[in-house]
Amino acid sequence: MILPQRDLALLAENAFLRQQNAEQNERIEELENRLKKYENAHTPSSKQGGAGQQPQDDDSEQNDENDEAGGDADAASDSSSGPGRNSGHDGTTRPPPEPDRTVRVGEAYCPDCDCVLTDPDEYVSRVIVDIPLPIPTEVTKYELGKQECSCGNEVVAEHPDCPETGRFGPRLLAQTALLRYHGRLPHRKQAELFDWQLDHPVSPATIYNMTERVADRLRPAYEDVRASVRDSDVIYCDETGFPVDGDQHWVWTFVTDEDVFYTIDESRGSQVLEDVLGDELAEDATLSCDGWSAYPSYHGKLQRCWAHLLREAKYVAERHEEAEPISEVLHDLHEDLTAFDEEDPPASVRERRRAQASLCLEELIRAGYETEEVTQLVEKIRNGLGSWLTFVTEPDVDSTNNRAERALREQVVMRKMFGGLRSETGVRIHETLSTMVATWERQGLDPPDQLMSILGGEEPESRAEASTNGLR
C-alpha cells in the first residue's frame, strides 16, 4: 500500500523531531552533569544560584570569606541579618591618645578675599595619629662572650633577643610570620613592604627563611597542641584539598574547645587520623564529622553533621516532590532537638528523647521511594543512623560540624591566594604557623605577644594569665 504524500511528510517530520529531541536530551544531560560540579547538595547556599541564593539590596556588601569553603555554615540557623551591628545602635569612639608634640598654626588664608590672617581669635584642636616612614628600626650589636669550660667544651654566651641564626630580631620575625599566616600576605608582597616601610630591602627568599626559623621554634608547641587534641573528649574534624608541588594533598583540621590543629598529608584516609589522634581514640570520645568513610573506619562514636544532611535534603526536595516530606521532617526534628538540648535536661530524659528521634528517622527510611536521588538521600540517613543523634545524649557535642568547617575556611582562602605549597619544608612551616595562630586566637591569647615571647626566649602568657590581666 502506497501512503499518501501528506502521511509520508508527517512520518519524516516525526522522525526528525525524535532525533532532535534525543539530541537535546543528551545536551541537557551533559549540561546538568557539568552544573553538578558547581551547584549540588554539597555546595553552600551562599554559592548557589537560583533558589539557593538569597536576594540582596543593591547597596549591600558581602564578605567573600563566607563563600570560601569547602565548609558549611550552620544550616539550622537562617539569619537574615548582615554583618555589623543593627541600625540605630549607639556608636562608640575611642578617645584620642595623648600627643607627643604640639604644632601651633597661627597663619590662615581666606579664600574669598585672598587675605592672610595672622592673629587668631582662638585655636581649634585636632589630634592626628600617624606613623613615620620609613618606620624606625633598632639595630643592636651583641658581643657574646666565648670561652672554654674546664671540661673542654667551648661555650658562647646567649641573649634571648639575639637569635641563633640570621640578623633579624624576635619582633621582626614575629611580624613577618603574622603577615603571612594572619594577614595572608605572599612573600613577594612582604618583601615590598620591607622596602617601602622599613627601608630595608630583602628578597622573597629571605622572608621564606624567616618564617622557617619561626616555625622551627614553634614546632614543640605544635606537638603540644597535637597532644592536647588527642586528650579531648570531643573533636571536630574536616579535610579539603591543598596542592603541594602540583600534586593533590589534603589539609586536615581538628578543633576542640581549646585548640585548632592542622596537618597536611597526601592521604585522605584513616591513617591520617591515626597519625594525629593515635592508634585508638578513647572509647568515650566523640568525633564530629561529615560522611567521609575515613571517620567510621577509625572510630565508632561519631556525630554526623546535620548541616550537610539538611542542605542535601533541601536540595533534593527542590527537585523531587516526594522528598519534600523528608526535608520537612528533618528540619523540624533538628529544630526540636536543638531546642531540647538547650534546656539541658537530665541524662535519662536525653536517652528517651534520643530513642524517640531514632524511631522518627527509622520511619522515614522505611517508606518506599522511586526517584534515584531521593533513594540516595534515604540511604545516607540509613548509613548514619547510629551517628545522627549523639548530640542529644552528649551535652558537649554540637549537632553540626561547623567548628571544623569554619577553621577550614582560612585554609581555603590561603589556598586560593597562594595557590598551594611547593615543598615538604613549606608544608611544615604552613601547618605549624597556621596551627599556633589559630590556637592562640581560640584561647583568647594575643598572637603577637605569644610569638615575641617564644622567639625572645620568654615563657608565653597563658590563657588564665591573659584573662586575669584583662580584668586589671
PDB file of C-alpha atoms in Angstrom, residues 180 187 208 242-247 418-427 430:
ATOM      1  CA  ARG A 180      51.961  35.620  56.198  1.00  0.00           C
ATOM      2  CA  HIS A 187      56.355  36.534  50.314  1.00  0.00           C
ATOM      3  CA  TYR A 208      60.556  32.483  53.484  1.00  0.00           C
ATOM      4  CA  PHE A 242      45.570  21.515  49.244  1.00  0.00           C
ATOM      5  CA  PRO A 243      48.118  21.054  46.425  1.00  0.00           C
ATOM      6  CA  VAL A 244      51.794  20.505  47.220  1.00  0.00           C
ATOM      7  CA  ASP A 245      54.272  20.829  44.345  1.00  0.00           C
ATOM      8  CA  GLY A 246      51.432  20.305  41.883  1.00  0.00           C
ATOM      9  CA  ASP A 247      50.224  17.055  43.470  1.00  0.00           C
ATOM     10  CA  PHE A 418      48.882  31.290  47.441  1.00  0.00           C
ATOM     11  CA  GLY A 419      47.949  28.518  45.020  1.00  0.00           C
ATOM     12  CA  GLY A 420      49.381  25.757  47.208  1.00  0.00           C
ATOM     13  CA  LEU A 421      52.766  24.802  48.636  1.00  0.00           C
ATOM     14  CA  ARG A 422      55.955  23.684  46.910  1.00  0.00           C
ATOM     15  CA  SER A 423      57.956  21.519  49.306  1.00  0.00           C
ATOM     16  CA  GLU A 424      57.879  19.467  52.485  1.00  0.00           C
ATOM     17  CA  THR A 425      59.597  22.351  54.256  1.00  0.00           C
ATOM     18  CA  GLY A 426      56.789  24.637  53.123  1.00  0.00           C
ATOM     19  CA  VAL A 427      54.264  22.107  54.447  1.00  0.00           C
ATOM     20  CA  HIS A 430      52.442  26.196  56.924  1.00  0.00           C
TER      21      HIS A 430
END
